[in-house]
Amino acid sequence: MNKSFSESYAQAGVDVTAGYESVELIKSHVKRTNIPGVMGSIGGFGGMFELPVGDYKNPVLVSGTDGVGTKIKLAFLMDKHDTVGIDCVAMCVNDVACSGAKPLFFLDYIACGKNYPKKIEQIVAGVAEGCVQAGCALVGGETAEHPGLMPEEEYDLAGFTVGIGEKDKLVSGDGLKAGDAIIGVASSGVHSNGFSLVRKVFNINEKTIAVKYDELGKTLGEELITPTRIYVKPLLALMDKIQVNAISHITGGGFYENVPRMLKDGFTAVVEKDKCFKKPIFDLIAKTGNIPERDMYNTFNMGTGLMIAVDADKADEAVRILEENGEQAKIVGEIRTGEKGVELV
């Protein structure tokens, strides 16, 4: 039994016993994520994971870190805290998978004004679900109570992941060439990017998120809280079958910032807008906020969460593999010689 308790610390706004209660509540969620390689259990000073180095000739570790951003404000307004953890995991593991690596483990960091154990449990339940979807383990984390730094009801959530890949199979973009097909993979919606603009456009508050839109078939809040799609397992399945030349995760900065990140100098990505996936939420944002098209494509994923470049003669097979693994995918453009960047036509 843990007998640690400080009356003085509690009077200062930090309840260490709530922290212990939170740890007990999250243990069952963490256990869901256990995979081969996990060592020890949560509660120690470091999360341990045994690297599967025997499965690789030249293993390379690939890491990624991110948070949920101002989408977390929506969780506060809706008092719904079991999905933002999925967003946090997705933003990290999708990036790592874009490098051709398999995420191994994840750690989260929750800073809160006051530790409400049941709320912390909901948040971590979402993190654990994200880890299950990505096939990685939740090996540790930190919950820090920060009285006076933020309101008692609020929190922030961030995390990081470490993955592993075979050195000569990592996706670096070096194999990119003119004529490669670009495959778009559908998003689940706004994901976790552009929410400062979304909040401004809709004047997000308890009333506006409760409005139901016919074009959405649900309330604005229900649409916006939809978790970021985790592409790890379909991507790994694809890379196991065919050569992938480049991948871009369409996050903050939309098409104009993210697509060029997968290109090498001398090549441009030509993307046909009409062939990309479309989601009603983006038309609603543009119409409501009178947002120019270029700003939309420079902020949001617009319904397409990934762009993948493959040899043109492998494009149909790539689409089939992604669809067999639960994704919506189709050819949306091609790689051409030219100034490094993206051209939307």
PDB file of C-alpha atoms in Angstrom, residues 38-300:
ATOM      1  CA  VAL A  38       7.345  -5.204 -23.570  1.00  0.00           C
ATOM      2  CA  MET A  39       9.325  -5.540 -20.354  1.00  0.00           C
ATOM      3  CA  GLY A  40       8.179  -4.688 -16.852  1.00  0.00           C
ATOM      4  CA  SER A  41       5.008  -2.762 -16.070  1.00  0.00           C
ATOM      5  CA  ILE A  42       3.960   0.851 -15.687  1.00  0.00           C
ATOM      6  CA  GLY A  43       4.921   2.666 -12.524  1.00  0.00           C
ATOM      7  CA  GLY A  44       8.687   2.416 -12.820  1.00  0.00           C
ATOM      8  CA  PHE A  45      11.106   5.182 -13.727  1.00  0.00           C
ATOM      9  CA  GLY A  46      11.378   4.149 -17.373  1.00  0.00           C
ATOM     10  CA  GLY A  47       9.402   2.136 -19.897  1.00  0.00           C
ATOM     11  CA  MET A  48      11.365  -0.830 -21.198  1.00  0.00           C
ATOM     12  CA  PHE A  49      11.117  -2.550 -24.559  1.00  0.00           C
ATOM     13  CA  GLU A  50      13.365  -5.267 -25.951  1.00  0.00           C
ATOM     14  CA  LEU A  51      14.347  -4.450 -29.523  1.00  0.00           C
ATOM     15  CA  PRO A  52      13.686  -7.208 -32.080  1.00  0.00           C
ATOM     16  CA  VAL A  53      17.143  -6.672 -33.585  1.00  0.00           C
ATOM     17  CA  GLY A  54      17.380 -10.306 -34.673  1.00  0.00           C
ATOM     18  CA  ASP A  55      14.644  -9.641 -37.219  1.00  0.00           C
ATOM     19  CA  TYR A  56      16.712  -6.952 -38.952  1.00  0.00           C
ATOM     20  CA  LYS A  57      20.078  -6.863 -40.722  1.00  0.00           C
ATOM     21  CA  ASN A  58      20.641  -3.124 -40.201  1.00  0.00           C
ATOM     22  CA  PRO A  59      17.939  -1.849 -37.842  1.00  0.00           C
ATOM     23  CA  VAL A  60      17.247   1.876 -37.660  1.00  0.00           C
ATOM     24  CA  LEU A  61      15.176   3.545 -34.944  1.00  0.00           C
ATOM     25  CA  VAL A  62      12.699   6.172 -36.139  1.00  0.00           C
ATOM     26  CA  SER A  63      10.984   8.486 -33.642  1.00  0.00           C
ATOM     27  CA  GLY A  64       8.107  10.918 -33.777  1.00  0.00           C
ATOM     28  CA  THR A  65       6.422  13.303 -31.354  1.00  0.00           C
ATOM     29  CA  ASP A  66       3.292  15.450 -31.479  1.00  0.00           C
ATOM     30  CA  GLY A  67       0.234  16.576 -29.579  1.00  0.00           C
ATOM     31  CA  VAL A  68      -3.456  17.099 -30.227  1.00  0.00           C
ATOM     32  CA  GLY A  69      -3.363  20.876 -30.596  1.00  0.00           C
ATOM     33  CA  THR A  70      -6.399  23.055 -30.040  1.00  0.00           C
ATOM     34  CA  LYS A  71      -8.749  20.222 -30.982  1.00  0.00           C
ATOM     35  CA  ILE A  72      -8.496  19.447 -27.298  1.00  0.00           C
ATOM     36  CA  LYS A  73     -10.771  22.441 -26.648  1.00  0.00           C
ATOM     37  CA  LEU A  74     -13.544  20.463 -28.314  1.00  0.00           C
ATOM     38  CA  ALA A  75     -13.060  17.635 -25.823  1.00  0.00           C
ATOM     39  CA  PHE A  76     -13.509  20.135 -22.991  1.00  0.00           C
ATOM     40  CA  LEU A  77     -16.723  21.540 -24.465  1.00  0.00           C
ATOM     41  CA  MET A  78     -18.203  18.116 -25.205  1.00  0.00           C
ATOM     42  CA  ASP A  79     -16.861  16.575 -21.990  1.00  0.00           C
ATOM     43  CA  LYS A  80     -15.683  13.702 -24.181  1.00  0.00           C
ATOM     44  CA  HIS A  81     -12.145  12.579 -23.436  1.00  0.00           C
ATOM     45  CA  ASP A  82     -11.854   9.039 -24.839  1.00  0.00           C
ATOM     46  CA  THR A  83     -10.885   9.950 -28.416  1.00  0.00           C
ATOM     47  CA  VAL A  84      -8.200  12.653 -28.171  1.00  0.00           C
ATOM     48  CA  GLY A  85      -5.745   9.934 -27.124  1.00  0.00           C
ATOM     49  CA  ILE A  86      -6.298   8.269 -30.508  1.00  0.00           C
ATOM     50  CA  ASP A  87      -5.494  11.602 -32.161  1.00  0.00           C
ATOM     51  CA  CYS A  88      -2.286  11.921 -30.159  1.00  0.00           C
ATOM     52  CA  VAL A  89      -1.086   8.450 -31.100  1.00  0.00           C
ATOM     53  CA  ALA A  90      -2.093   8.898 -34.742  1.00  0.00           C
ATOM     54  CA  MET A  91      -0.143  12.100 -35.209  1.00  0.00           C
ATOM     55  CA  CYS A  92       3.013  10.340 -34.033  1.00  0.00           C
ATOM     56  CA  VAL A  93       2.745   6.822 -35.459  1.00  0.00           C
ATOM     57  CA  ASN A  94       1.541   7.898 -38.909  1.00  0.00           C
ATOM     58  CA  ASP A  95       4.664  10.026 -39.310  1.00  0.00           C
ATOM     59  CA  VAL A  96       6.914   7.144 -38.276  1.00  0.00           C
ATOM     60  CA  ALA A  97       5.159   4.745 -40.652  1.00  0.00           C
ATOM     61  CA  CYS A  98       5.667   7.244 -43.496  1.00  0.00           C
ATOM     62  CA  SER A  99       9.390   6.617 -43.050  1.00  0.00           C
ATOM     63  CA  GLY A 100       8.855   2.903 -43.594  1.00  0.00           C
ATOM     64  CA  ALA A 101       9.224   1.995 -39.919  1.00  0.00           C
ATOM     65  CA  LYS A 102       7.007  -0.066 -37.630  1.00  0.00           C
ATOM     66  CA  PRO A 103       6.059   1.755 -34.402  1.00  0.00           C
ATOM     67  CA  LEU A 104       7.184  -0.260 -31.377  1.00  0.00           C
ATOM     68  CA  PHE A 105       6.125   1.716 -28.346  1.00  0.00           C
ATOM     69  CA  PHE A 106       4.470   4.935 -27.250  1.00  0.00           C
ATOM     70  CA  LEU A 107       4.615   7.213 -24.209  1.00  0.00           C
ATOM     71  CA  ASP A 108       2.132   9.961 -23.371  1.00  0.00           C
ATOM     72  CA  TYR A 109       2.306  13.137 -21.323  1.00  0.00           C
ATOM     73  CA  ILE A 110      -0.791  14.673 -19.719  1.00  0.00           C
ATOM     74  CA  ALA A 111      -0.559  18.058 -18.011  1.00  0.00           C
ATOM     75  CA  CYS A 112      -3.706  18.988 -16.120  1.00  0.00           C
ATOM     76  CA  GLY A 113      -4.956  21.772 -13.871  1.00  0.00           C
ATOM     77  CA  LYS A 114      -6.353  19.176 -11.503  1.00  0.00           C
ATOM     78  CA  ASN A 115      -6.062  15.401 -11.593  1.00  0.00           C
ATOM     79  CA  TYR A 116      -9.492  13.849 -11.949  1.00  0.00           C
ATOM     80  CA  PRO A 117      -8.681  10.110 -12.043  1.00  0.00           C
ATOM     81  CA  LYS A 118     -11.767   9.124 -14.047  1.00  0.00           C
ATOM     82  CA  LYS A 119     -11.000  11.755 -16.679  1.00  0.00           C
ATOM     83  CA  ILE A 120      -7.367  10.650 -16.861  1.00  0.00           C
ATOM     84  CA  GLU A 121      -8.611   7.094 -17.337  1.00  0.00           C
ATOM     85  CA  GLN A 122     -10.744   8.167 -20.314  1.00  0.00           C
ATOM     86  CA  ILE A 123      -7.818   9.993 -21.901  1.00  0.00           C
ATOM     87  CA  VAL A 124      -5.470   7.028 -21.486  1.00  0.00           C
ATOM     88  CA  ALA A 125      -8.161   4.640 -22.734  1.00  0.00           C
ATOM     89  CA  GLY A 126      -8.039   6.599 -25.996  1.00  0.00           C
ATOM     90  CA  VAL A 127      -4.254   6.468 -26.073  1.00  0.00           C
ATOM     91  CA  ALA A 128      -4.402   2.706 -25.548  1.00  0.00           C
ATOM     92  CA  GLU A 129      -6.962   2.306 -28.343  1.00  0.00           C
ATOM     93  CA  GLY A 130      -4.689   4.255 -30.651  1.00  0.00           C
ATOM     94  CA  CYS A 131      -1.775   2.004 -29.731  1.00  0.00           C
ATOM     95  CA  VAL A 132      -3.870  -1.099 -30.425  1.00  0.00           C
ATOM     96  CA  GLN A 133      -4.827   0.298 -33.843  1.00  0.00           C
ATOM     97  CA  ALA A 134      -1.149   1.001 -34.570  1.00  0.00           C
ATOM     98  CA  GLY A 135       0.112  -2.323 -33.187  1.00  0.00           C
ATOM     99  CA  CYS A 136       2.476  -0.667 -30.715  1.00  0.00           C
ATOM    100  CA  ALA A 137       2.772  -0.841 -26.920  1.00  0.00           C
ATOM    101  CA  LEU A 138       2.001   1.866 -24.374  1.00  0.00           C
ATOM    102  CA  VAL A 139       5.036   1.417 -22.106  1.00  0.00           C
ATOM    103  CA  GLY A 140       4.757   4.482 -19.902  1.00  0.00           C
ATOM    104  CA  GLY A 141       3.832   8.102 -19.568  1.00  0.00           C
ATOM    105  CA  GLU A 142       3.404  10.967 -17.164  1.00  0.00           C
ATOM    106  CA  THR A 143       0.473  12.798 -15.620  1.00  0.00           C
ATOM    107  CA  ALA A 144       1.470  16.134 -14.127  1.00  0.00           C
ATOM    108  CA  GLU A 145      -0.868  18.260 -12.021  1.00  0.00           C
ATOM    109  CA  HIS A 146      -0.206  21.973 -12.631  1.00  0.00           C
ATOM    110  CA  PRO A 147      -2.442  24.081 -10.370  1.00  0.00           C
ATOM    111  CA  GLY A 148      -2.353  27.743 -11.308  1.00  0.00           C
ATOM    112  CA  LEU A 149      -0.842  27.053 -14.718  1.00  0.00           C
ATOM    113  CA  MET A 150      -4.142  26.066 -16.334  1.00  0.00           C
ATOM    114  CA  PRO A 151      -7.791  25.890 -15.246  1.00  0.00           C
ATOM    115  CA  GLU A 152      -8.690  22.866 -13.121  1.00  0.00           C
ATOM    116  CA  GLU A 153     -10.947  21.378 -15.809  1.00  0.00           C
ATOM    117  CA  GLU A 154      -8.381  21.623 -18.593  1.00  0.00           C
ATOM    118  CA  TYR A 155      -5.428  19.514 -19.696  1.00  0.00           C
ATOM    119  CA  ASP A 156      -2.980  19.148 -22.545  1.00  0.00           C
ATOM    120  CA  LEU A 157      -1.890  15.921 -24.159  1.00  0.00           C
ATOM    121  CA  ALA A 158       1.252  15.046 -26.091  1.00  0.00           C
ATOM    122  CA  GLY A 159       3.268  11.921 -26.757  1.00  0.00           C
ATOM    123  CA  PHE A 160       6.018  10.278 -28.710  1.00  0.00           C
ATOM    124  CA  THR A 161       6.725   6.975 -30.377  1.00  0.00           C
ATOM    125  CA  VAL A 162       9.759   4.978 -31.430  1.00  0.00           C
ATOM    126  CA  GLY A 163       9.680   2.604 -34.392  1.00  0.00           C
ATOM    127  CA  ILE A 164      12.117   0.343 -36.154  1.00  0.00           C
ATOM    128  CA  GLY A 165      12.880  -0.263 -39.817  1.00  0.00           C
ATOM    129  CA  GLU A 166      15.356  -2.011 -42.067  1.00  0.00           C
ATOM    130  CA  LYS A 167      17.902   0.565 -43.226  1.00  0.00           C
ATOM    131  CA  ASP A 168      17.734  -0.276 -46.932  1.00  0.00           C
ATOM    132  CA  LYS A 169      13.917  -0.409 -46.869  1.00  0.00           C
ATOM    133  CA  LEU A 170      13.237   2.962 -45.275  1.00  0.00           C
ATOM    134  CA  VAL A 171      11.146   5.328 -47.401  1.00  0.00           C
ATOM    135  CA  SER A 172      13.349   8.332 -48.096  1.00  0.00           C
ATOM    136  CA  GLY A 173      12.056   9.539 -51.458  1.00  0.00           C
ATOM    137  CA  ASP A 174      15.361   8.691 -53.142  1.00  0.00           C
ATOM    138  CA  GLY A 175      13.606   6.246 -55.458  1.00  0.00           C
ATOM    139  CA  LEU A 176      11.098   8.826 -56.667  1.00  0.00           C
ATOM    140  CA  LYS A 177      10.983   9.408 -60.433  1.00  0.00           C
ATOM    141  CA  ALA A 178       8.928  11.074 -63.116  1.00  0.00           C
ATOM    142  CA  GLY A 179       5.875   9.039 -64.036  1.00  0.00           C
ATOM    143  CA  ASP A 180       5.312   7.604 -60.561  1.00  0.00           C
ATOM    144  CA  ALA A 181       1.641   7.433 -59.649  1.00  0.00           C
ATOM    145  CA  ILE A 182       0.349   9.275 -56.592  1.00  0.00           C
ATOM    146  CA  ILE A 183      -2.220   7.363 -54.547  1.00  0.00           C
ATOM    147  CA  GLY A 184      -4.511   9.245 -52.188  1.00  0.00           C
ATOM    148  CA  VAL A 185      -5.838   7.581 -49.053  1.00  0.00           C
ATOM    149  CA  ALA A 186      -9.013   8.951 -47.458  1.00  0.00           C
ATOM    150  CA  SER A 187      -8.995  10.761 -44.133  1.00  0.00           C
ATOM    151  CA  SER A 188     -11.678  10.446 -41.472  1.00  0.00           C
ATOM    152  CA  GLY A 189     -12.275  14.200 -41.511  1.00  0.00           C
ATOM    153  CA  VAL A 190     -10.399  17.196 -40.159  1.00  0.00           C
ATOM    154  CA  HIS A 191      -8.108  14.909 -38.112  1.00  0.00           C
ATOM    155  CA  SER A 192      -6.132  17.082 -35.637  1.00  0.00           C
ATOM    156  CA  ASN A 193      -5.033  20.008 -37.773  1.00  0.00           C
ATOM    157  CA  GLY A 194      -6.364  23.465 -38.496  1.00  0.00           C
ATOM    158  CA  PHE A 195      -8.553  23.639 -35.402  1.00  0.00           C
ATOM    159  CA  SER A 196      -7.609  27.216 -34.567  1.00  0.00           C
ATOM    160  CA  LEU A 197      -9.179  28.192 -37.894  1.00  0.00           C
ATOM    161  CA  VAL A 198     -12.118  25.803 -37.424  1.00  0.00           C
ATOM    162  CA  ARG A 199     -12.849  27.271 -34.011  1.00  0.00           C
ATOM    163  CA  LYS A 200     -12.782  30.794 -35.441  1.00  0.00           C
ATOM    164  CA  VAL A 201     -14.981  29.950 -38.432  1.00  0.00           C
ATOM    165  CA  PHE A 202     -17.744  28.348 -36.375  1.00  0.00           C
ATOM    166  CA  ASN A 203     -17.265  30.431 -33.207  1.00  0.00           C
ATOM    167  CA  ILE A 204     -16.955  27.125 -31.403  1.00  0.00           C
ATOM    168  CA  ASN A 205     -18.858  26.973 -28.108  1.00  0.00           C
ATOM    169  CA  GLU A 206     -21.366  24.698 -26.404  1.00  0.00           C
ATOM    170  CA  LYS A 207     -24.202  25.948 -28.613  1.00  0.00           C
ATOM    171  CA  THR A 208     -22.481  25.869 -31.994  1.00  0.00           C
ATOM    172  CA  ILE A 209     -21.134  22.336 -31.575  1.00  0.00           C
ATOM    173  CA  ALA A 210     -24.663  21.100 -30.860  1.00  0.00           C
ATOM    174  CA  VAL A 211     -26.006  22.304 -34.223  1.00  0.00           C
ATOM    175  CA  LYS A 212     -26.870  19.443 -36.582  1.00  0.00           C
ATOM    176  CA  TYR A 213     -26.039  19.964 -40.257  1.00  0.00           C
ATOM    177  CA  ASP A 214     -27.899  18.039 -42.947  1.00  0.00           C
ATOM    178  CA  GLU A 215     -24.770  17.781 -45.101  1.00  0.00           C
ATOM    179  CA  LEU A 216     -22.900  16.166 -42.199  1.00  0.00           C
ATOM    180  CA  GLY A 217     -25.735  13.972 -40.957  1.00  0.00           C
ATOM    181  CA  LYS A 218     -24.627  14.743 -37.396  1.00  0.00           C
ATOM    182  CA  THR A 219     -23.831  17.625 -35.104  1.00  0.00           C
ATOM    183  CA  LEU A 220     -20.809  19.802 -35.741  1.00  0.00           C
ATOM    184  CA  GLY A 221     -19.217  18.554 -32.537  1.00  0.00           C
ATOM    185  CA  GLU A 222     -19.686  14.905 -33.469  1.00  0.00           C
ATOM    186  CA  GLU A 223     -18.062  15.525 -36.840  1.00  0.00           C
ATOM    187  CA  LEU A 224     -15.104  17.484 -35.516  1.00  0.00           C
ATOM    188  CA  ILE A 225     -14.303  15.140 -32.610  1.00  0.00           C
ATOM    189  CA  THR A 226     -13.892  12.197 -35.041  1.00  0.00           C
ATOM    190  CA  PRO A 227     -10.413  10.763 -34.320  1.00  0.00           C
ATOM    191  CA  THR A 228      -7.496  10.978 -36.721  1.00  0.00           C
ATOM    192  CA  ARG A 229      -7.233   7.849 -38.854  1.00  0.00           C
ATOM    193  CA  ILE A 230      -4.294   5.577 -38.036  1.00  0.00           C
ATOM    194  CA  TYR A 231      -2.704   4.264 -41.235  1.00  0.00           C
ATOM    195  CA  VAL A 232       0.104   2.163 -39.766  1.00  0.00           C
ATOM    196  CA  LYS A 233      -1.075  -1.393 -40.412  1.00  0.00           C
ATOM    197  CA  PRO A 234      -2.302  -0.753 -44.002  1.00  0.00           C
ATOM    198  CA  LEU A 235       0.950   1.076 -44.810  1.00  0.00           C
ATOM    199  CA  LEU A 236       3.081  -1.744 -43.436  1.00  0.00           C
ATOM    200  CA  ALA A 237       1.006  -4.263 -45.397  1.00  0.00           C
ATOM    201  CA  LEU A 238       1.522  -2.215 -48.554  1.00  0.00           C
ATOM    202  CA  MET A 239       5.273  -1.830 -48.046  1.00  0.00           C
ATOM    203  CA  ASP A 240       5.574  -5.548 -47.417  1.00  0.00           C
ATOM    204  CA  LYS A 241       4.189  -6.285 -50.886  1.00  0.00           C
ATOM    205  CA  ILE A 242       5.460  -3.546 -53.191  1.00  0.00           C
ATOM    206  CA  GLN A 243       8.128  -0.851 -53.379  1.00  0.00           C
ATOM    207  CA  VAL A 244       6.879   2.482 -52.040  1.00  0.00           C
ATOM    208  CA  ASN A 245       8.894   5.423 -53.326  1.00  0.00           C
ATOM    209  CA  ALA A 246       7.595   8.222 -51.105  1.00  0.00           C
ATOM    210  CA  ILE A 247       4.849   8.959 -48.581  1.00  0.00           C
ATOM    211  CA  SER A 248       3.378  12.180 -47.253  1.00  0.00           C
ATOM    212  CA  HIS A 249       1.165  12.446 -44.169  1.00  0.00           C
ATOM    213  CA  ILE A 250      -1.196  15.377 -44.837  1.00  0.00           C
ATOM    214  CA  THR A 251      -1.253  17.216 -41.511  1.00  0.00           C
ATOM    215  CA  GLY A 252      -0.976  20.884 -40.542  1.00  0.00           C
ATOM    216  CA  GLY A 253      -0.096  22.926 -43.619  1.00  0.00           C
ATOM    217  CA  GLY A 254      -2.276  20.783 -45.853  1.00  0.00           C
ATOM    218  CA  PHE A 255      -1.181  19.864 -49.377  1.00  0.00           C
ATOM    219  CA  TYR A 256       1.135  22.804 -49.987  1.00  0.00           C
ATOM    220  CA  GLU A 257       3.337  22.181 -46.979  1.00  0.00           C
ATOM    221  CA  ASN A 258       3.261  18.389 -46.662  1.00  0.00           C
ATOM    222  CA  VAL A 259       3.324  16.962 -50.182  1.00  0.00           C
ATOM    223  CA  PRO A 260       6.684  18.632 -51.003  1.00  0.00           C
ATOM    224  CA  ARG A 261       8.188  16.947 -47.931  1.00  0.00           C
ATOM    225  CA  MET A 262       8.134  13.616 -49.763  1.00  0.00           C
ATOM    226  CA  LEU A 263       9.795  15.009 -52.886  1.00  0.00           C
ATOM    227  CA  LYS A 264      13.434  15.387 -53.837  1.00  0.00           C
ATOM    228  CA  ASP A 265      14.760  18.363 -55.791  1.00  0.00           C
ATOM    229  CA  GLY A 266      13.793  18.443 -59.449  1.00  0.00           C
ATOM    230  CA  PHE A 267      10.384  16.815 -59.026  1.00  0.00           C
ATOM    231  CA  THR A 268       6.882  18.142 -58.573  1.00  0.00           C
ATOM    232  CA  ALA A 269       3.681  16.387 -57.541  1.00  0.00           C
ATOM    233  CA  VAL A 270       0.723  17.052 -59.827  1.00  0.00           C
ATOM    234  CA  VAL A 271      -2.508  16.288 -57.986  1.00  0.00           C
ATOM    235  CA  GLU A 272      -5.964  16.345 -59.573  1.00  0.00           C
ATOM    236  CA  LYS A 273      -8.313  17.895 -57.012  1.00  0.00           C
ATOM    237  CA  ASP A 274     -11.429  16.297 -58.518  1.00  0.00           C
ATOM    238  CA  LYS A 275      -9.926  12.840 -58.074  1.00  0.00           C
ATOM    239  CA  CYS A 276      -9.139  13.355 -54.393  1.00  0.00           C
ATOM    240  CA  PHE A 277     -11.492  12.269 -51.648  1.00  0.00           C
ATOM    241  CA  LYS A 278     -13.993  14.882 -50.571  1.00  0.00           C
ATOM    242  CA  LYS A 279     -15.725  15.336 -47.234  1.00  0.00           C
ATOM    243  CA  PRO A 280     -18.691  17.690 -46.643  1.00  0.00           C
ATOM    244  CA  ILE A 281     -17.048  19.231 -43.579  1.00  0.00           C
ATOM    245  CA  PHE A 282     -14.468  20.997 -45.736  1.00  0.00           C
ATOM    246  CA  ASP A 283     -17.084  22.558 -48.010  1.00  0.00           C
ATOM    247  CA  LEU A 284     -18.919  23.677 -44.875  1.00  0.00           C
ATOM    248  CA  ILE A 285     -15.774  25.270 -43.421  1.00  0.00           C
ATOM    249  CA  ALA A 286     -15.002  27.084 -46.684  1.00  0.00           C
ATOM    250  CA  LYS A 287     -18.570  28.330 -47.107  1.00  0.00           C
ATOM    251  CA  THR A 288     -19.108  29.377 -43.502  1.00  0.00           C
ATOM    252  CA  GLY A 289     -15.774  31.134 -43.145  1.00  0.00           C
ATOM    253  CA  ASN A 290     -15.514  32.415 -46.731  1.00  0.00           C
ATOM    254  CA  ILE A 291     -12.101  30.730 -46.869  1.00  0.00           C
ATOM    255  CA  PRO A 292     -10.251  30.886 -50.238  1.00  0.00           C
ATOM    256  CA  GLU A 293      -9.543  27.540 -51.861  1.00  0.00           C
ATOM    257  CA  ARG A 294      -5.784  27.938 -51.609  1.00  0.00           C
ATOM    258  CA  ASP A 295      -6.026  28.588 -47.866  1.00  0.00           C
ATOM    259  CA  MET A 296      -8.161  25.472 -47.470  1.00  0.00           C
ATOM    260  CA  TYR A 297      -5.559  23.317 -49.245  1.00  0.00           C
ATOM    261  CA  ASN A 298      -2.824  25.058 -47.248  1.00  0.00           C
ATOM    262  CA  THR A 299      -4.476  24.233 -43.908  1.00  0.00           C
ATOM    263  CA  PHE A 300      -6.488  21.006 -44.110  1.00  0.00           C
TER     264      PHE A 300
END
